[in-house]
């Protein structure tokens, strides 16, 4: 059965540690009609992460095969690993009328803007760089080198945040969710 109106594609970008995951989790709980695309990555699972849930964890060879077979809508290298959006699931959901969230970094968001000019693109900002560093550190599982790398990437991403149609500062969780809802469900 095809829906009368295809769903919206919603891109959520923001530096590592900004709290995108928590915002999206709450948004999905409150709006079960929204779908989150599960990305593929070559990075190793963090403690508690499960293959097929947070990510599809692939080795480099399998990821490169997925690129070669054009199975990815977009992909990027981030902090030494590959990350990409499997194409099939996104198209399936959009065609069935469901809106799909993509939680992706800057290069991926730029690629999606070219393929889907109508995508809603939202950038989540931290209240400050100091707060961001604190969040990256408390999440653990990142080495000093990886923390420094993620913070350097964060500064570059934040510098590009003006490219985004919408920007939300994640200072107060409920306020940030309310802003997301206004943007996503506006007429
Ligand atoms: P993390 O390793 O912290 O889970 O993710 C690192 C970065 O990769 C985050 O900024 C996240 O949004 C981004 N990311 C996750 N999945 C994808 C994807 O499919 N494509 C792109 N381009 N970035 C992704």
PDB file of C-alpha atoms and ligand atoms in Angstrom:
ATOM      1  CA  UNK A   1       0.000   0.000   0.000  1.00  0.00           C
ATOM      2  CA  UNK A   2       1.519   3.327  -0.910  1.00  0.00           C
ATOM      3  CA  UNK A   3       0.918   6.314   1.310  1.00  0.00           C
ATOM      4  CA  UNK A   4      -0.559   9.506  -0.138  1.00  0.00           C
ATOM      5  CA  UNK A   5       2.332  11.579   1.124  1.00  0.00           C
ATOM      6  CA  UNK A   6       5.898  10.384   1.457  1.00  0.00           C
ATOM      7  CA  UNK A   7       7.529  10.948   4.851  1.00  0.00           C
ATOM      8  CA  UNK A   8       9.985  13.723   5.606  1.00  0.00           C
ATOM      9  CA  UNK A   9      13.720  13.205   5.813  1.00  0.00           C
ATOM     10  CA  UNK A  10      15.158  14.856   8.910  1.00  0.00           C
ATOM     11  CA  UNK A  11      18.913  15.235   9.332  1.00  0.00           C
ATOM     12  CA  UNK A  12      20.234  15.793  12.843  1.00  0.00           C
ATOM     13  CA  UNK A  13      23.877  16.849  13.065  1.00  0.00           C
ATOM     14  CA  UNK A  14      26.022  18.112  15.898  1.00  0.00           C
ATOM     15  CA  UNK A  15      29.343  17.368  17.540  1.00  0.00           C
ATOM     16  CA  UNK A  16      30.063  14.123  19.305  1.00  0.00           C
ATOM     17  CA  UNK A  17      28.878  14.387  22.914  1.00  0.00           C
ATOM     18  CA  UNK A  18      26.308  17.126  22.264  1.00  0.00           C
ATOM     19  CA  UNK A  19      23.484  14.820  23.354  1.00  0.00           C
ATOM     20  CA  UNK A  20      21.930  13.984  19.961  1.00  0.00           C
ATOM     21  CA  UNK A  21      21.375  10.387  21.059  1.00  0.00           C
ATOM     22  CA  UNK A  22      19.380  11.321  24.166  1.00  0.00           C
ATOM     23  CA  UNK A  23      17.285  13.877  22.277  1.00  0.00           C
ATOM     24  CA  UNK A  24      16.508  11.403  19.516  1.00  0.00           C
ATOM     25  CA  UNK A  25      15.686   8.594  21.953  1.00  0.00           C
ATOM     26  CA  UNK A  26      13.105  10.786  23.710  1.00  0.00           C
ATOM     27  CA  UNK A  27      11.718  12.046  20.425  1.00  0.00           C
ATOM     28  CA  UNK A  28      11.200   8.469  19.195  1.00  0.00           C
ATOM     29  CA  UNK A  29       9.538   7.444  22.474  1.00  0.00           C
ATOM     30  CA  UNK A  30       7.095  10.333  22.240  1.00  0.00           C
ATOM     31  CA  UNK A  31       6.456  10.038  18.489  1.00  0.00           C
ATOM     32  CA  UNK A  32       6.487   6.358  17.547  1.00  0.00           C
ATOM     33  CA  UNK A  33       5.578   7.225  13.952  1.00  0.00           C
ATOM     34  CA  UNK A  34       9.130   8.582  13.493  1.00  0.00           C
ATOM     35  CA  UNK A  35      11.826   6.164  12.336  1.00  0.00           C
ATOM     36  CA  UNK A  36      15.551   6.326  13.047  1.00  0.00           C
ATOM     37  CA  UNK A  37      17.883   5.068  10.353  1.00  0.00           C
ATOM     38  CA  UNK A  38      20.465   2.605  11.714  1.00  0.00           C
ATOM     39  CA  UNK A  39      23.877   3.480  10.305  1.00  0.00           C
ATOM     40  CA  UNK A  40      26.747   1.205   9.434  1.00  0.00           C
ATOM     41  CA  UNK A  41      30.181   1.865  10.924  1.00  0.00           C
ATOM     42  CA  UNK A  42      33.638   0.359  11.148  1.00  0.00           C
ATOM     43  CA  UNK A  43      34.193   1.696  14.658  1.00  0.00           C
ATOM     44  CA  UNK A  44      34.188  -0.862  17.453  1.00  0.00           C
ATOM     45  CA  UNK A  45      31.055  -1.210  19.594  1.00  0.00           C
ATOM     46  CA  UNK A  46      31.147   0.659  22.917  1.00  0.00           C
ATOM     47  CA  UNK A  47      30.186  -1.341  26.000  1.00  0.00           C
ATOM     48  CA  UNK A  48      26.442  -2.004  25.847  1.00  0.00           C
ATOM     49  CA  UNK A  49      26.114  -1.409  22.092  1.00  0.00           C
ATOM     50  CA  UNK A  50      24.575  -4.212  20.023  1.00  0.00           C
ATOM     51  CA  UNK A  51      25.046  -4.969  16.344  1.00  0.00           C
ATOM     52  CA  UNK A  52      21.916  -3.965  14.435  1.00  0.00           C
ATOM     53  CA  UNK A  53      20.651  -1.708  17.229  1.00  0.00           C
ATOM     54  CA  UNK A  54      22.940   1.339  17.661  1.00  0.00           C
ATOM     55  CA  UNK A  55      24.824   0.514  14.458  1.00  0.00           C
ATOM     56  CA  UNK A  56      25.553  -2.255  12.017  1.00  0.00           C
ATOM     57  CA  UNK A  57      29.170  -2.912  12.973  1.00  0.00           C
ATOM     58  CA  UNK A  58      31.095  -3.840   9.825  1.00  0.00           C
ATOM     59  CA  UNK A  59      34.740  -4.516   9.151  1.00  0.00           C
ATOM     60  CA  UNK A  60      36.514  -2.237   6.703  1.00  0.00           C
ATOM     61  CA  UNK A  61      36.274  -4.701   3.828  1.00  0.00           C
ATOM     62  CA  UNK A  62      32.520  -5.166   4.205  1.00  0.00           C
ATOM     63  CA  UNK A  63      32.017  -1.410   4.470  1.00  0.00           C
ATOM     64  CA  UNK A  64      34.014  -0.838   1.304  1.00  0.00           C
ATOM     65  CA  UNK A  65      31.949  -3.506  -0.446  1.00  0.00           C
ATOM     66  CA  UNK A  66      28.767  -1.679   0.630  1.00  0.00           C
ATOM     67  CA  UNK A  67      30.196   1.546  -0.851  1.00  0.00           C
ATOM     68  CA  UNK A  68      31.145  -0.218  -4.097  1.00  0.00           C
ATOM     69  CA  UNK A  69      27.682  -1.791  -4.375  1.00  0.00           C
ATOM     70  CA  UNK A  70      26.091   1.645  -3.871  1.00  0.00           C
ATOM     71  CA  UNK A  71      24.188   0.394  -0.850  1.00  0.00           C
ATOM     72  CA  UNK A  72      24.828   3.604   1.081  1.00  0.00           C
ATOM     73  CA  UNK A  73      22.907   6.841   0.674  1.00  0.00           C
ATOM     74  CA  UNK A  74      25.909   8.728   2.014  1.00  0.00           C
ATOM     75  CA  UNK A  75      29.047   7.834   3.890  1.00  0.00           C
ATOM     76  CA  UNK A  76      31.935   9.675   5.518  1.00  0.00           C
ATOM     77  CA  UNK A  77      35.134   9.113   7.408  1.00  0.00           C
ATOM     78  CA  UNK A  78      35.022  10.367  10.959  1.00  0.00           C
ATOM     79  CA  UNK A  79      37.851  10.087  13.511  1.00  0.00           C
ATOM     80  CA  UNK A  80      39.482   7.308  11.492  1.00  0.00           C
ATOM     81  CA  UNK A  81      36.376   5.180  10.914  1.00  0.00           C
ATOM     82  CA  UNK A  82      33.730   4.902   8.231  1.00  0.00           C
ATOM     83  CA  UNK A  83      30.102   5.765   8.953  1.00  0.00           C
ATOM     84  CA  UNK A  84      27.264   5.460   6.426  1.00  0.00           C
ATOM     85  CA  UNK A  85      23.499   5.363   5.937  1.00  0.00           C
ATOM     86  CA  UNK A  86      22.081   2.164   4.372  1.00  0.00           C
ATOM     87  CA  UNK A  87      19.956   3.268   1.420  1.00  0.00           C
ATOM     88  CA  UNK A  88      17.228   0.613   1.285  1.00  0.00           C
ATOM     89  CA  UNK A  89      15.719   1.125   4.734  1.00  0.00           C
ATOM     90  CA  UNK A  90      15.476   4.901   4.285  1.00  0.00           C
ATOM     91  CA  UNK A  91      13.667   4.672   0.942  1.00  0.00           C
ATOM     92  CA  UNK A  92      11.340   1.959   2.243  1.00  0.00           C
ATOM     93  CA  UNK A  93      10.300   4.068   5.228  1.00  0.00           C
ATOM     94  CA  UNK A  94       9.864   7.273   3.232  1.00  0.00           C
ATOM     95  CA  UNK A  95       7.773   5.458   0.617  1.00  0.00           C
ATOM     96  CA  UNK A  96       5.528   4.046   3.341  1.00  0.00           C
ATOM     97  CA  UNK A  97       4.878   7.590   4.537  1.00  0.00           C
ATOM     98  CA  UNK A  98       7.074   7.489   7.647  1.00  0.00           C
ATOM     99  CA  UNK A  99       9.418  10.332   8.469  1.00  0.00           C
ATOM    100  CA  UNK A 100      13.018   9.220   8.922  1.00  0.00           C
ATOM    101  CA  UNK A 101      15.688  10.710  11.187  1.00  0.00           C
ATOM    102  CA  UNK A 102      19.332  10.535  10.147  1.00  0.00           C
ATOM    103  CA  UNK A 103      21.813  11.176  12.961  1.00  0.00           C
ATOM    104  CA  UNK A 104      24.940  11.946  10.951  1.00  0.00           C
ATOM    105  CA  UNK A 105      28.032  14.153  10.920  1.00  0.00           C
ATOM    106  CA  UNK A 106      28.717  17.239   8.813  1.00  0.00           C
ATOM    107  CA  UNK A 107      30.022  15.709   5.569  1.00  0.00           C
ATOM    108  CA  UNK A 108      27.072  13.304   5.493  1.00  0.00           C
ATOM    109  CA  UNK A 109      24.619  16.142   6.144  1.00  0.00           C
ATOM    110  CA  UNK A 110      26.126  18.077   3.239  1.00  0.00           C
ATOM    111  CA  UNK A 111      25.798  15.054   0.959  1.00  0.00           C
ATOM    112  CA  UNK A 112      22.146  14.573   1.939  1.00  0.00           C
ATOM    113  CA  UNK A 113      21.411  18.260   1.239  1.00  0.00           C
ATOM    114  CA  UNK A 114      22.506  17.672  -2.371  1.00  0.00           C
ATOM    115  CA  UNK A 115      20.507  14.471  -2.840  1.00  0.00           C
ATOM    116  CA  UNK A 116      17.419  15.636  -0.910  1.00  0.00           C
ATOM    117  CA  UNK A 117      17.164  19.427  -1.073  1.00  0.00           C
ATOM    118  CA  UNK A 118      13.880  19.219   0.835  1.00  0.00           C
ATOM    119  CA  UNK A 119      15.389  17.420   3.817  1.00  0.00           C
ATOM    120  CA  UNK A 120      14.970  19.268   7.120  1.00  0.00           C
ATOM    121  CA  UNK A 121      18.476  19.876   8.463  1.00  0.00           C
ATOM    122  CA  UNK A 122      18.982  20.591  12.146  1.00  0.00           C
ATOM    123  CA  UNK A 123      22.267  21.309  13.934  1.00  0.00           C
ATOM    124  CA  UNK A 124      22.481  20.672  17.689  1.00  0.00           C
ATOM    125  CA  UNK A 125      24.903  22.984  19.494  1.00  0.00           C
ATOM    126  CA  UNK A 126      26.423  22.480  22.956  1.00  0.00           C
ATOM    127  CA  UNK A 127      25.931  25.227  25.573  1.00  0.00           C
ATOM    128  CA  UNK A 128      29.739  25.657  25.497  1.00  0.00           C
ATOM    129  CA  UNK A 129      32.887  23.823  24.391  1.00  0.00           C
ATOM    130  CA  UNK A 130      33.752  23.180  28.059  1.00  0.00           C
ATOM    131  CA  UNK A 131      30.386  21.430  28.577  1.00  0.00           C
ATOM    132  CA  UNK A 132      30.967  19.402  25.430  1.00  0.00           C
ATOM    133  CA  UNK A 133      34.375  18.226  26.603  1.00  0.00           C
ATOM    134  CA  UNK A 134      32.873  17.253  29.963  1.00  0.00           C
ATOM    135  CA  UNK A 135      30.179  15.185  28.232  1.00  0.00           C
ATOM    136  CA  UNK A 136      32.661  13.429  25.947  1.00  0.00           C
ATOM    137  CA  UNK A 137      34.804  12.567  28.970  1.00  0.00           C
ATOM    138  CA  UNK A 138      31.978  11.281  31.175  1.00  0.00           C
ATOM    139  CA  UNK A 139      30.783   9.004  28.385  1.00  0.00           C
ATOM    140  CA  UNK A 140      34.109   7.173  28.779  1.00  0.00           C
ATOM    141  CA  UNK A 141      35.278   4.570  26.285  1.00  0.00           C
ATOM    142  CA  UNK A 142      37.285   7.225  24.434  1.00  0.00           C
ATOM    143  CA  UNK A 143      41.073   7.461  24.751  1.00  0.00           C
ATOM    144  CA  UNK A 144      42.749  10.849  25.391  1.00  0.00           C
ATOM    145  CA  UNK A 145      43.707  10.910  21.725  1.00  0.00           C
ATOM    146  CA  UNK A 146      40.172  10.159  20.606  1.00  0.00           C
ATOM    147  CA  UNK A 147      38.774  12.854  22.959  1.00  0.00           C
ATOM    148  CA  UNK A 148      41.177  15.444  21.538  1.00  0.00           C
ATOM    149  CA  UNK A 149      40.307  14.351  18.013  1.00  0.00           C
ATOM    150  CA  UNK A 150      36.555  14.538  18.657  1.00  0.00           C
ATOM    151  CA  UNK A 151      36.924  18.006  20.202  1.00  0.00           C
ATOM    152  CA  UNK A 152      38.916  19.239  17.194  1.00  0.00           C
ATOM    153  CA  UNK A 153      36.256  17.876  14.820  1.00  0.00           C
ATOM    154  CA  UNK A 154      33.566  19.452  17.032  1.00  0.00           C
ATOM    155  CA  UNK A 155      35.082  22.919  16.588  1.00  0.00           C
ATOM    156  CA  UNK A 156      35.106  22.479  12.796  1.00  0.00           C
ATOM    157  CA  UNK A 157      31.517  21.231  12.797  1.00  0.00           C
ATOM    158  CA  UNK A 158      30.286  24.079  15.000  1.00  0.00           C
ATOM    159  CA  UNK A 159      32.000  26.553  12.656  1.00  0.00           C
ATOM    160  CA  UNK A 160      29.837  25.154   9.822  1.00  0.00           C
ATOM    161  CA  UNK A 161      26.567  25.195  11.774  1.00  0.00           C
ATOM    162  CA  UNK A 162      25.317  28.271   9.880  1.00  0.00           C
ATOM    163  CA  UNK A 163      24.869  26.035   6.829  1.00  0.00           C
ATOM    164  CA  UNK A 164      21.932  24.456   8.631  1.00  0.00           C
ATOM    165  CA  UNK A 165      18.362  25.633   8.285  1.00  0.00           C
ATOM    166  CA  UNK A 166      17.774  25.165  12.031  1.00  0.00           C
ATOM    167  CA  UNK A 167      20.047  25.343  15.071  1.00  0.00           C
ATOM    168  CA  UNK A 168      19.151  24.237  18.580  1.00  0.00           C
ATOM    169  CA  UNK A 169      21.298  24.715  21.698  1.00  0.00           C
ATOM    170  CA  UNK A 170      21.054  21.633  23.889  1.00  0.00           C
ATOM    171  CA  UNK A 171      21.111  23.368  27.247  1.00  0.00           C
ATOM    172  CA  UNK A 172      17.769  22.257  28.662  1.00  0.00           C
ATOM    173  CA  UNK A 173      16.584  18.837  27.459  1.00  0.00           C
ATOM    174  CA  UNK A 174      12.841  19.598  27.480  1.00  0.00           C
ATOM    175  CA  UNK A 175      13.317  22.911  25.685  1.00  0.00           C
ATOM    176  CA  UNK A 176      15.501  21.265  23.066  1.00  0.00           C
ATOM    177  CA  UNK A 177      12.890  18.533  22.504  1.00  0.00           C
ATOM    178  CA  UNK A 178      10.140  21.141  22.190  1.00  0.00           C
ATOM    179  CA  UNK A 179      12.182  22.996  19.556  1.00  0.00           C
ATOM    180  CA  UNK A 180      12.758  19.767  17.636  1.00  0.00           C
ATOM    181  CA  UNK A 181       9.032  18.985  17.730  1.00  0.00           C
ATOM    182  CA  UNK A 182       8.142  22.453  16.443  1.00  0.00           C
ATOM    183  CA  UNK A 183      10.543  22.100  13.529  1.00  0.00           C
ATOM    184  CA  UNK A 184       9.628  18.518  12.607  1.00  0.00           C
ATOM    185  CA  UNK A 185       5.863  18.798  12.937  1.00  0.00           C
ATOM    186  CA  UNK A 186       5.358  22.259  11.501  1.00  0.00           C
ATOM    187  CA  UNK A 187       2.795  22.320   8.714  1.00  0.00           C
TER     188      UNK A 187
HETATM  189  P1  LIG B   1      29.862   7.917  17.339  1.00  0.00           P
HETATM  190  O1  LIG B   1      31.158   7.188  17.091  1.00  0.00           O
HETATM  191  O2  LIG B   1      29.997   8.907  18.473  1.00  0.00           O
HETATM  192  O3  LIG B   1      28.691   6.981  17.500  1.00  0.00           O
HETATM  193  O4  LIG B   1      29.550   8.767  16.031  1.00  0.00           O
HETATM  194  C1  LIG B   1      30.510   9.623  15.506  1.00  0.00           C
HETATM  195  C2  LIG B   1      29.864  10.566  14.508  1.00  0.00           C
HETATM  196  O5  LIG B   1      29.415   9.828  13.373  1.00  0.00           O
HETATM  197  C3  LIG B   1      28.645  11.292  15.075  1.00  0.00           C
HETATM  198  O6  LIG B   1      28.748  12.667  14.737  1.00  0.00           O
HETATM  199  C4  LIG B   1      27.494  10.648  14.345  1.00  0.00           C
HETATM  200  O7  LIG B   1      26.431  11.554  14.155  1.00  0.00           O
HETATM  201  C5  LIG B   1      28.133  10.299  13.014  1.00  0.00           C
HETATM  202  N1  LIG B   1      27.422   9.271  12.260  1.00  0.00           N
HETATM  203  C6  LIG B   1      26.727   8.212  12.734  1.00  0.00           C
HETATM  204  N2  LIG B   1      26.180   7.515  11.735  1.00  0.00           N
HETATM  205  C7  LIG B   1      26.520   8.157  10.598  1.00  0.00           C
HETATM  206  C8  LIG B   1      26.226   7.928   9.203  1.00  0.00           C
HETATM  207  O8  LIG B   1      25.530   6.998   8.802  1.00  0.00           O
HETATM  208  N3  LIG B   1      26.768   8.792   8.308  1.00  0.00           N
HETATM  209  C9  LIG B   1      27.532   9.851   8.686  1.00  0.00           C
HETATM  210  N4  LIG B   1      27.991  10.650   7.730  1.00  0.00           N
HETATM  211  N5  LIG B   1      27.818  10.106   9.979  1.00  0.00           N
HETATM  212  C10 LIG B   1      27.323   9.264  10.923  1.00  0.00           C
END
